[in-house]
Amino acid sequence: MLLMTCKPDRATLKYRFCQWSVCGRAPFSSCSPKVCIVGAGPAGFYTAQHLIKSRQDVEVDIYERLPVPFGLVRFGVAPDHPEVKNVINTFTQTAQHSRCSFYGNVNVGTDVSVKELQQAYHAVVLSYGAEGNRRMGVPGEDLAGVHAAKDFVGWYNGLPDNRKLHPDLSCETAVILGQGNVALDVARILLSPMDMLKKTDITQPALDLLAESRIRRVLIVGRRGPMQIACTIKEVREMVNLPDTRPEMVAADFKGIAEAVKEVPRPRKRLTELLLKTALDVPTEKEQEKRSKASRVWGFRFFRSPVEVLPAPDLSRAAAIRLAVNRLEGSGEGASAVPTGEVEDVPCGLVISSIGYKSLPIDPLLPFDSRKAIVPNTMGRVQKTAGVYCSGWLKTGPTGVIGTTMNNSFDTARALLEDMDSGALDVSSAKPGSQGVTPLLEKRGVKPVEFSDWEKIDNEEIKRGVAMGKPREKLLSVDEMLHVART
Amino acid sequence: MALVTATRRLVHVTLRESSRRAAVISAASLPTQSRATCLQRGFTTSTQPLRSDNKVTVHFINRDGEKITVKGSPGDSLLDVVIDQDLDFDGFGACEGTLACSTCHLIFEEEVYKQLGPVTDEEMDMLDLAYGLTDTSRLGCQICLTKSLEGMVARVPESVSDIRQSGDGSS
């Protein structure tokens, strides 16, 4: 029996003759390989993109917990870095491809199990990233005034789970633990002039709170030295150039650095030279004028590890952080911080711990390495679990920019395709794909959000943004998102 | 009979359109920002006479070692050329020419590199994050075509899944 399945091509509104199925089976279980991806962030989209491009018969369904796609591109990238969000354009193209479908508002693990996905699809790719964060593991960490950077960033970027954060910005000094790009984003958002922030897609509640902020000094603290700093030069340059601010570093932290920097590769060299210049050089006249007029201060502090957050006298909130003083053993990227026994107390009212995101297990039947907080895998193939793959931060740990995740995801897609070609992944028998999942969801009262529904949310956010002079005004709760999606 | 022919033509057109779209999926979708870079630097086509030979030949060596020869216009960036010619380099130009990534990293021969003009701090900052960085590396979105670059060769380097393997952590 010759079957012709036709689907309207959303972009051109023409009908495309998609495939001639000779299986003799009912239309819903055609022979094309069906892959499902868990997580609609960069990892999910780049994996989908590569699969769809490489084989003309693969169909990909992307499941996402939230009603809205794009993961950390939407909720992690800083509001003042809109260019980084350009990748949304290529993800949108992928989502609109006839062989790709987006199912938002579906929580894999609670609404549908990984096992049920494995039954419905030939392959499952876990790309759900890192929803948790590494704890400092020190007394006082749960006092009011202490936040994980992930939550602070989620708050100013409109992540529904963080909308009630209400950080207290009434103190003078904020201390950030960690010196990666996330720490620098937090520092920059805390110190940026309002007239810069108000033109971005930062949420209005965050903007309102920051407008009242009394924070005038931000210290960005790392365990090791200037040559081990984890952030990249672009972000440091942004701090140096931030209007109405001046840098304040400790000259002693840079002892021996000017000599050591001569031997290192160019990227590390340029970054360290910028730090040296900012910390030690006599400023130009123009720079000196800027510094003397600046109302806000920022600085890196090196060789310090948190040991305790000290409470205010009434024990209600954080009032200072106790830092252990370290010395460095070894040099270069592998140098380690060794406590000297000395400690130092820094009065502050806001403590942001930016020491890493952390992936969480979503299904007890899947292997999970709790030490590294990743799904154990070889080249993206989940260990001891045929037909299950992983990409993005869940695969390699929570570091890397979008470009890193892109390559990582392409690698997983290649492994999956290799397995299809070699027969290691059996795609010969038909699988129902989403037709095997949507009835389960319906029975459980879960109504997925399709990509065209997201487009309604997108349009509404852009429309509200126009009124505020911003690129968009994000909807802040899942309920609101679903309401707009369903209208 | 006419209906069958028309239908066949419709199928052919839509299939061709979909495969073009599939190729574009691997490159950035909006070239306008990258072209803006070259216009800002004064590389315009407005003073060039409208002649059919007003093109610059560029050879790309892709990751499989294949040589691909295309033509661009003076004032186009190399990223513009990759997009306009639908060249299929995985993940090339993710940020669409706004100096927010290093995926349009290209490697040149010494002689060509010297002709490419100065590198801004902004470009260097992003180039520093590229895997396989060399002394003759540049970001394609910042290289503007001129007639003097006729016949230039640009190699698309390997990319790697974890940039920390090159010794530069970033998060």
XYZ file of C-alpha atoms in Angstrom:
658
model
C 0.000 0.000 0.000
C 1.449 3.315 -1.074
C 0.840 6.098 1.406
C 1.576 9.733 0.848
C 1.802 11.896 3.943
C 1.430 15.612 3.429
C 2.162 18.313 5.944
C 1.702 22.023 5.461
C 5.059 23.751 5.400
C 4.588 26.522 7.923
C 7.080 28.891 6.372
C 5.707 28.878 2.854
C 2.116 27.749 3.514
C 2.537 25.322 0.651
C 1.834 21.662 0.987
C 4.949 19.557 0.774
C 4.851 15.957 -0.239
C 7.001 14.745 2.626
C 7.417 11.075 2.125
C 6.168 8.094 0.243
C 5.712 5.401 2.857
C 5.793 1.839 1.570
C 5.441 0.160 4.933
C 1.813 -0.698 4.540
C 1.223 0.571 8.026
C -1.176 3.188 9.375
C 0.030 6.775 8.794
C 1.071 7.394 12.404
C 3.776 4.782 12.547
C 5.846 5.565 9.476
C 9.356 4.223 9.080
C 11.337 7.406 9.625
C 13.764 7.410 12.534
C 12.306 9.368 15.416
C 14.438 11.119 17.985
C 13.276 12.974 21.047
C 15.308 15.603 22.793
C 14.762 16.586 26.413
C 15.471 20.283 26.878
C 15.008 23.174 24.432
C 18.130 25.173 25.231
C 21.162 25.558 22.952
C 22.227 21.941 23.442
C 18.816 20.610 22.459
C 18.504 22.867 19.435
C 22.008 22.345 18.113
C 21.605 18.575 18.464
C 18.263 18.743 16.612
C 19.741 20.980 13.931
C 22.588 18.626 13.162
C 20.346 15.547 13.059
C 17.802 17.138 10.728
C 20.472 18.467 8.419
C 22.368 15.191 8.188
C 19.545 12.778 7.377
C 16.490 13.646 5.322
C 14.298 11.116 7.137
C 14.985 11.926 10.799
C 12.150 13.522 12.745
C 12.990 15.310 15.957
C 10.678 16.273 18.819
C 11.986 18.630 21.484
C 10.366 18.488 24.923
C 10.788 21.411 27.311
C 9.661 21.825 30.903
C 8.759 25.492 30.500
C 6.204 26.888 28.059
C 9.024 28.894 26.474
C 12.103 27.566 24.628
C 15.792 28.555 24.512
C 16.952 27.750 28.037
C 19.975 29.735 29.196
C 20.013 31.863 26.054
C 16.826 33.383 27.452
C 17.452 32.948 31.178
C 21.239 33.008 31.534
C 22.809 35.333 28.969
C 23.001 38.825 30.453
C 20.406 41.380 29.292
C 23.191 43.678 28.079
C 24.596 40.932 25.796
C 21.821 40.828 23.202
C 24.182 39.792 20.344
C 24.814 36.476 22.044
C 21.060 35.855 21.774
C 21.198 36.012 17.970
C 21.444 32.222 18.029
C 17.697 32.273 18.731
C 17.222 33.005 15.019
C 18.852 29.760 13.957
C 17.001 27.844 16.675
C 13.715 29.309 15.446
C 14.502 28.095 11.924
C 15.118 24.616 13.308
C 11.887 24.619 15.327
C 9.935 25.708 12.246
C 11.407 22.933 10.098
C 8.790 20.422 9.038
C 10.712 17.558 10.642
C 11.005 19.284 14.013
C 8.338 19.794 16.667
C 8.480 21.645 19.958
C 6.464 20.484 22.961
C 6.690 23.026 25.789
C 5.133 22.724 29.245
C 6.073 19.040 29.437
C 8.201 17.975 32.384
C 10.137 14.831 31.531
C 10.443 12.880 34.743
C 7.051 13.875 36.158
C 4.663 14.254 33.173
C 6.257 11.475 31.155
C 9.067 9.114 32.041
C 12.268 8.555 30.117
C 11.220 4.921 29.755
C 7.984 5.980 28.034
C 10.039 8.193 25.712
C 12.326 5.279 24.917
C 9.271 3.233 23.937
C 7.941 5.954 21.667
C 11.222 7.011 19.999
C 14.225 5.300 18.447
C 16.551 7.504 20.451
C 16.333 9.910 23.381
C 18.820 12.759 23.833
C 19.054 14.312 27.286
C 19.926 17.989 26.949
C 18.324 19.466 30.027
C 21.375 21.234 31.355
C 22.025 22.209 34.949
C 19.122 23.366 37.086
C 20.870 23.189 40.422
C 23.900 24.934 41.830
C 27.004 23.985 43.739
C 26.725 24.961 47.362
C 29.612 26.633 49.185
C 29.016 24.231 52.063
C 29.741 26.814 54.769
C 27.806 27.859 57.888
C 25.492 30.807 57.288
C 24.968 29.923 53.631
C 21.208 29.924 54.103
C 20.978 33.315 55.811
C 18.916 36.043 54.191
C 21.138 38.045 51.898
C 22.960 35.005 50.466
C 21.988 33.869 46.956
C 23.266 31.488 44.353
C 24.339 33.369 41.231
C 22.090 31.066 39.198
C 19.071 32.332 41.153
C 20.153 35.976 40.991
C 20.668 35.723 37.246
C 17.368 33.838 36.904
C 15.704 36.657 38.827
C 16.853 39.502 36.587
C 16.263 37.384 33.500
C 12.690 36.440 34.373
C 13.007 32.745 35.171
C 9.589 31.902 36.695
C 11.105 29.906 39.580
C 13.140 32.929 40.686
C 10.582 35.704 40.395
C 10.042 35.920 44.157
C 13.733 36.307 45.011
C 13.445 39.971 46.153
C 17.167 40.392 46.881
C 17.963 43.053 49.439
C 20.097 45.677 47.726
C 20.135 48.154 50.614
C 23.701 47.414 51.772
C 26.843 49.143 50.585
C 29.013 46.154 49.723
C 28.231 42.995 47.793
C 30.660 40.078 47.716
C 30.578 37.600 44.834
C 32.354 34.274 45.305
C 33.733 32.956 42.029
C 35.390 34.746 39.124
C 33.835 33.165 36.036
C 31.792 35.052 33.467
C 28.606 34.543 35.482
C 30.225 36.356 38.441
C 31.201 39.211 36.145
C 27.700 39.401 34.688
C 26.277 39.735 38.223
C 28.813 42.454 39.111
C 28.074 44.343 35.931
C 24.318 44.231 36.412
C 24.718 45.395 40.040
C 26.849 48.363 38.988
C 25.546 49.382 35.558
C 23.999 52.827 35.202
C 20.196 52.698 34.977
C 20.104 54.405 31.607
C 22.055 51.472 30.164
C 19.975 48.751 31.823
C 16.576 50.225 31.063
C 17.041 49.663 27.318
C 17.673 45.932 27.742
C 15.282 43.007 28.252
C 16.017 42.900 31.987
C 12.723 42.373 33.812
C 10.920 45.466 35.048
C 10.777 44.292 38.703
C 14.553 43.790 38.639
C 15.064 47.180 37.038
C 12.871 48.833 39.684
C 14.776 47.167 42.508
C 18.165 48.006 40.994
C 17.076 51.626 40.620
C 16.713 51.740 44.435
C 19.930 49.822 45.067
C 22.373 51.279 47.599
C 25.161 48.927 46.574
C 28.258 50.964 45.776
C 31.023 48.384 46.035
C 31.277 44.905 44.543
C 34.125 42.508 45.298
C 34.621 39.481 43.070
C 36.507 36.873 45.068
C 38.525 33.876 43.861
C 40.409 31.075 45.607
C 43.483 31.375 43.467
C 45.460 34.127 41.738
C 45.150 36.475 38.772
C 46.564 33.900 36.381
C 43.926 31.337 37.267
C 40.937 33.647 36.832
C 38.152 31.832 34.972
C 36.423 34.729 33.277
C 37.282 35.908 29.758
C 38.816 39.169 28.608
C 35.708 40.634 27.001
C 33.881 40.616 30.343
C 36.857 42.122 32.204
C 37.084 44.877 29.622
C 33.387 45.616 30.143
C 34.014 46.119 33.869
C 37.006 48.369 33.206
C 34.947 50.470 30.803
C 31.755 50.538 32.895
C 30.679 54.184 33.261
C 30.714 55.805 36.699
C 32.845 53.054 38.236
C 36.451 52.725 39.308
C 38.556 49.614 39.925
C 40.077 48.852 43.308
C 42.526 45.965 43.470
C 45.181 44.827 45.921
C 48.650 45.383 44.429
C 50.162 42.582 46.505
C 47.886 40.072 44.730
C 49.909 40.755 41.556
C 53.370 40.054 42.938
C 55.420 38.108 40.399
C 52.686 38.188 37.770
C 54.392 40.575 35.330
C 57.291 38.107 34.972
C 55.154 34.951 34.887
C 52.928 36.322 32.136
C 55.730 36.362 29.561
C 55.665 32.585 29.084
C 51.977 31.912 28.608
C 49.789 31.536 25.485
C 48.340 34.688 23.982
C 44.769 34.496 25.380
C 45.923 34.107 28.999
C 48.654 36.684 28.412
C 46.295 39.376 27.123
C 43.815 38.790 29.942
C 46.522 38.947 32.616
C 48.066 42.059 31.060
C 44.684 43.770 31.173
C 44.359 42.868 34.867
C 47.881 44.134 35.562
C 47.230 47.359 33.746
C 43.950 47.936 35.580
C 45.435 47.103 38.967
C 48.884 48.681 38.808
C 49.356 51.176 35.986
C 49.208 54.895 36.580
C 45.958 55.867 34.833
C 45.811 58.315 31.923
C 44.448 61.754 32.667
C 41.089 60.838 31.169
C 40.911 57.609 33.155
C 41.962 59.431 36.337
C 39.138 61.897 35.856
C 36.662 59.057 35.400
C 37.936 57.368 38.558
C 37.762 60.486 40.682
C 34.139 61.123 39.695
C 33.008 57.503 39.957
C 30.298 56.745 42.492
C 30.764 52.971 42.357
C 33.706 50.679 43.023
C 34.523 47.143 41.896
C 37.527 44.906 42.376
C 38.875 41.383 42.185
C 40.137 39.821 45.402
C 42.423 36.842 45.037
C 43.624 33.978 47.241
C 40.417 33.953 49.307
C 37.928 31.115 50.019
C 34.649 31.480 51.941
C 34.557 29.706 55.314
C 31.501 31.253 56.942
C 28.798 33.813 56.364
C 28.497 35.826 59.569
C 25.074 36.970 60.706
C 23.937 40.391 61.880
C 23.521 40.767 65.680
C 19.811 39.897 65.419
C 20.785 36.758 63.439
C 18.248 37.636 60.749
C 20.604 38.163 57.864
C 24.157 38.151 56.513
C 26.393 40.962 57.750
C 29.865 39.812 56.749
C 31.750 36.980 55.111
C 34.733 35.238 56.655
C 37.364 34.409 54.053
C 40.320 32.072 54.463
C 43.574 33.395 53.029
C 45.254 31.010 50.573
C 48.614 30.636 48.985
C 49.222 29.120 45.601
C 50.933 25.795 45.088
C 52.131 25.208 41.569
C 51.482 27.545 38.681
C 49.346 27.898 35.616
C 45.895 26.412 35.122
C 46.599 23.506 37.454
C 47.774 25.549 40.456
C 45.953 24.804 43.696
C 44.882 26.992 46.609
C 46.238 25.964 50.004
C 44.896 27.632 53.164
C 47.478 29.515 55.197
C 45.440 29.479 58.409
C 44.779 33.201 58.285
C 41.233 34.520 57.946
C 39.760 37.880 57.042
C 36.238 39.225 57.638
C 34.622 41.438 54.990
C 31.480 43.326 56.010
C 28.794 43.015 53.353
C 25.041 42.701 53.039
C 24.750 40.708 49.821
C 26.644 37.486 49.160
C 26.352 35.882 45.728
C 27.867 32.458 45.366
C 28.917 31.968 41.739
C 30.882 28.732 41.966
C 29.041 26.684 39.397
C 25.719 25.400 38.204
C 24.962 21.727 38.780
C 22.994 19.135 36.847
C 20.345 17.081 38.619
C 19.097 13.553 37.882
C 15.527 13.468 36.483
C 14.924 9.754 36.416
C 16.179 7.203 38.957
C 16.511 4.559 36.233
C 19.147 6.576 34.378
C 22.800 6.469 35.444
C 24.024 9.674 37.091
C 27.485 10.562 38.358
C 26.759 12.589 41.489
C 30.390 13.474 42.050
C 30.778 15.175 38.683
C 27.026 15.908 38.465
C 26.777 14.683 34.882
C 25.184 11.753 33.108
C 28.031 9.273 32.596
C 28.682 8.953 28.899
C 31.184 8.180 26.210
C 31.105 10.687 23.353
C 27.499 11.500 24.255
C 26.325 7.879 24.430
C 24.893 7.339 27.922
C 26.673 4.444 29.591
C 24.800 1.164 29.977
C 21.705 2.662 28.361
C 21.233 1.834 24.713
C 19.335 4.418 22.718
C 19.935 7.244 25.199
C 22.370 10.078 24.537
C 23.235 13.389 26.143
C 24.506 16.766 25.004
C 25.383 20.154 26.461
C 26.238 20.784 30.085
C 24.577 17.565 31.206
C 27.234 15.733 29.168
C 30.397 17.611 30.058
C 29.629 19.697 33.148
C 28.399 23.291 33.450
C 31.131 25.308 31.762
C 31.410 26.698 28.291
C 29.929 29.415 26.136
C 27.306 28.805 23.475
C 29.976 27.905 20.916
C 31.281 25.193 23.225
C 27.800 23.751 23.640
C 27.286 23.880 19.886
C 30.317 21.710 19.148
C 29.458 19.395 22.024
C 25.950 18.923 20.638
C 27.164 18.349 17.087
C 29.444 15.623 18.471
C 26.518 13.868 20.165
C 24.440 14.128 16.991
C 27.326 12.571 15.044
C 27.545 9.676 17.508
C 23.808 9.100 17.187
C 23.961 9.179 13.381
C 26.928 6.800 13.403
C 24.893 4.398 15.516
C 21.959 4.632 13.098
C 24.242 3.880 10.165
C 26.037 0.992 11.855
C 22.877 -0.588 13.228
C 24.015 -0.098 16.843
C 20.828 1.922 17.065
C 17.987 -0.084 15.570
C 15.737 2.150 13.464
C 14.227 -0.608 11.342
C 10.983 -1.012 13.257
C 8.466 1.797 13.290
C 7.985 3.892 16.401
C 5.020 6.168 17.092
C 7.019 9.229 18.191
C 4.876 11.975 19.637
C 1.759 9.966 18.772
C 2.860 7.594 21.517
C 3.350 10.415 24.002
C 0.560 12.953 23.503
C -2.199 10.467 24.540
C -0.310 9.842 27.794
C 0.015 13.574 28.402
C -3.658 14.122 27.672
C -4.624 11.403 30.144
C -2.456 13.128 32.729
C -3.970 16.544 32.083
C -0.806 17.962 30.507
C -1.361 20.203 27.502
C 1.833 20.867 25.511
C 2.674 24.301 24.166
C 3.524 24.204 20.464
C 6.029 26.458 18.777
C 3.266 28.575 17.271
C 1.958 29.101 20.820
C 5.429 30.274 21.896
C 5.275 32.726 18.992
C 2.170 34.244 20.572
C 4.074 34.639 23.853
C 7.014 36.084 21.915
C 4.811 38.631 20.155
C 3.129 39.627 23.409
C 6.516 40.168 25.104
C 7.764 42.262 22.204
C 4.554 44.280 22.200
C 4.870 44.986 25.941
C 8.527 45.842 25.445
C 7.699 48.527 22.883
C 5.648 50.317 25.534
C 8.660 50.238 27.892
C 11.344 51.127 25.326
C 12.845 47.656 25.665
C 13.363 44.804 23.171
C 10.803 42.793 25.139
C 9.080 42.701 28.496
C 9.169 39.070 29.578
C 6.160 37.271 31.011
C 7.221 36.227 34.485
C 5.025 33.296 35.468
C 4.154 29.996 33.866
C 0.447 30.782 34.361
C 0.748 34.019 32.405
C 2.711 32.269 29.659
C 0.094 29.535 29.350
C -2.714 32.071 29.347
C -1.200 33.917 26.392
C -0.339 30.634 24.645
C -3.910 29.410 24.839
C -5.675 32.571 23.665
C -1.768 16.638 -18.547
C -1.111 20.284 -17.691
C -2.166 19.635 -14.103
C 0.357 16.813 -13.708
C 3.128 19.014 -15.121
C 2.143 21.885 -12.853
C 2.040 19.596 -9.831
C 5.424 18.132 -10.675
C 6.849 21.641 -10.989
C 5.317 22.615 -7.633
C 6.882 19.564 -5.946
C 10.240 20.338 -7.540
C 10.154 23.969 -6.450
C 9.149 23.232 -2.876
C 11.748 20.466 -2.525
C 14.476 22.774 -3.800
C 13.329 25.514 -1.438
C 13.333 23.148 1.528
C 16.837 21.876 0.783
C 18.097 25.447 0.492
C 16.525 26.187 3.857
C 18.147 23.081 5.294
C 21.547 24.331 4.129
C 20.924 27.750 5.606
C 20.159 26.135 8.947
C 23.856 25.423 9.253
C 24.830 29.072 8.716
C 23.561 32.220 10.350
C 20.255 33.481 9.069
C 20.750 37.248 9.039
C 23.820 38.615 7.268
C 22.915 42.265 7.790
C 24.976 42.833 10.950
C 28.170 41.487 9.427
C 27.759 43.654 6.324
C 27.299 46.620 8.652
C 30.864 46.090 9.947
C 32.335 46.555 6.489
C 30.124 49.528 5.695
C 31.175 51.191 8.950
C 34.779 50.824 7.910
C 34.103 52.548 4.631
C 34.092 49.481 2.419
C 31.176 50.341 0.201
C 30.127 49.291 -3.259
C 28.446 52.607 -3.995
C 31.449 54.055 -5.824
C 32.132 50.911 -7.823
C 30.945 50.872 -11.411
C 28.253 48.307 -12.115
C 30.375 45.816 -14.044
C 29.943 42.096 -14.029
C 33.661 41.584 -13.261
C 33.413 43.608 -10.029
C 33.706 40.461 -7.960
C 36.388 38.996 -5.739
C 37.214 35.299 -5.953
C 37.630 33.596 -2.584
C 38.718 30.006 -2.014
C 37.605 28.271 1.183
C 39.198 25.056 2.394
C 36.575 23.236 4.418
C 37.095 20.873 7.342
C 37.306 17.898 4.970
C 40.162 19.575 3.095
C 38.009 20.349 0.045
C 38.551 23.600 -1.837
C 35.405 25.593 -2.541
C 35.673 28.569 -4.892
C 33.102 31.349 -4.723
C 32.787 35.013 -5.565
C 31.900 37.918 -3.314
C 31.539 41.657 -3.754
C 33.919 44.286 -2.398
C 32.474 45.358 0.952
C 31.166 41.911 1.813
C 32.647 40.286 4.881
C 33.806 36.698 4.594
C 30.860 35.717 6.796
C 28.530 37.407 4.278
C 30.128 35.359 1.497
C 29.656 32.097 3.424
C 25.988 32.905 3.983
C 25.223 34.306 0.530
C 26.840 31.298 -1.136
C 25.107 28.820 1.204
C 28.420 27.263 2.179
C 27.837 24.407 4.534
C 30.275 24.960 7.410
C 28.825 23.516 10.607
C 27.915 26.207 13.124
C 29.677 29.024 11.262
C 28.714 32.528 12.318
C 26.490 31.714 15.296
C 26.268 35.294 16.570
C 25.661 36.689 13.054
C 28.723 38.893 12.919
C 28.386 40.772 16.203
C 31.692 39.737 17.844
C 29.937 37.621 20.445
C 31.418 34.229 19.472
C 34.403 32.743 17.633
C 32.639 30.363 15.269
C 33.626 32.239 12.095
C 37.315 31.611 12.859
C 39.366 31.353 9.648
C 43.077 30.755 9.063
C 45.037 32.512 6.316
C 48.442 32.245 4.681
C 51.030 34.691 6.003
C 50.995 36.842 2.849
C 47.223 37.236 2.819
C 47.061 37.754 6.597
C 49.341 40.780 6.334
C 46.934 42.414 3.880
C 43.886 41.976 6.073
C 44.254 45.149 8.053
C 44.389 45.832 11.767
C 42.698 43.686 14.399
C 40.661 45.548 16.992
C 40.853 44.604 20.668
C 37.216 43.537 20.409
C 37.967 41.037 17.637
C 41.103 39.801 19.380
C 39.150 39.234 22.595
C 36.785 36.811 20.836
C 39.485 35.300 18.633
C 41.356 34.376 21.813
C 38.558 31.901 22.573
C 38.803 30.087 19.242
C 40.057 26.524 19.153
C 43.249 26.027 17.167
C 44.203 29.707 17.279
C 47.199 30.554 15.072
C 49.217 33.675 14.368
C 47.362 34.064 11.083
C 43.843 33.575 12.453
C 41.038 36.093 12.044
C 37.273 36.177 12.501
C 35.547 36.014 9.127
C 32.885 38.550 10.077
C 35.572 41.227 10.411
C 37.368 40.652 7.119
C 36.068 42.941 4.378
C 36.635 42.018 0.751
C 38.567 44.316 -1.550
C 39.786 43.722 -5.114
C 43.328 43.372 -3.810
C 42.277 40.196 -1.980
C 41.369 38.513 -5.291
C 42.080 34.783 -5.123
C 42.586 34.685 -1.348
C 42.441 31.338 0.428
C 40.723 30.943 3.799
C 40.848 27.697 5.756
C 38.011 26.679 8.076
C 39.741 25.144 11.106
C 38.602 22.154 13.147
C 36.319 22.883 16.053
C 36.340 20.942 19.298
C 33.632 20.162 21.816
C 35.371 21.495 24.884
C 37.261 24.717 24.565
C 38.981 23.996 27.880
C 41.085 21.438 26.049
C 42.952 24.387 24.605
C 43.743 25.623 28.086
C 41.334 28.516 28.248
C 38.467 27.954 30.613
C 35.421 30.058 30.067
C 31.921 29.894 31.406
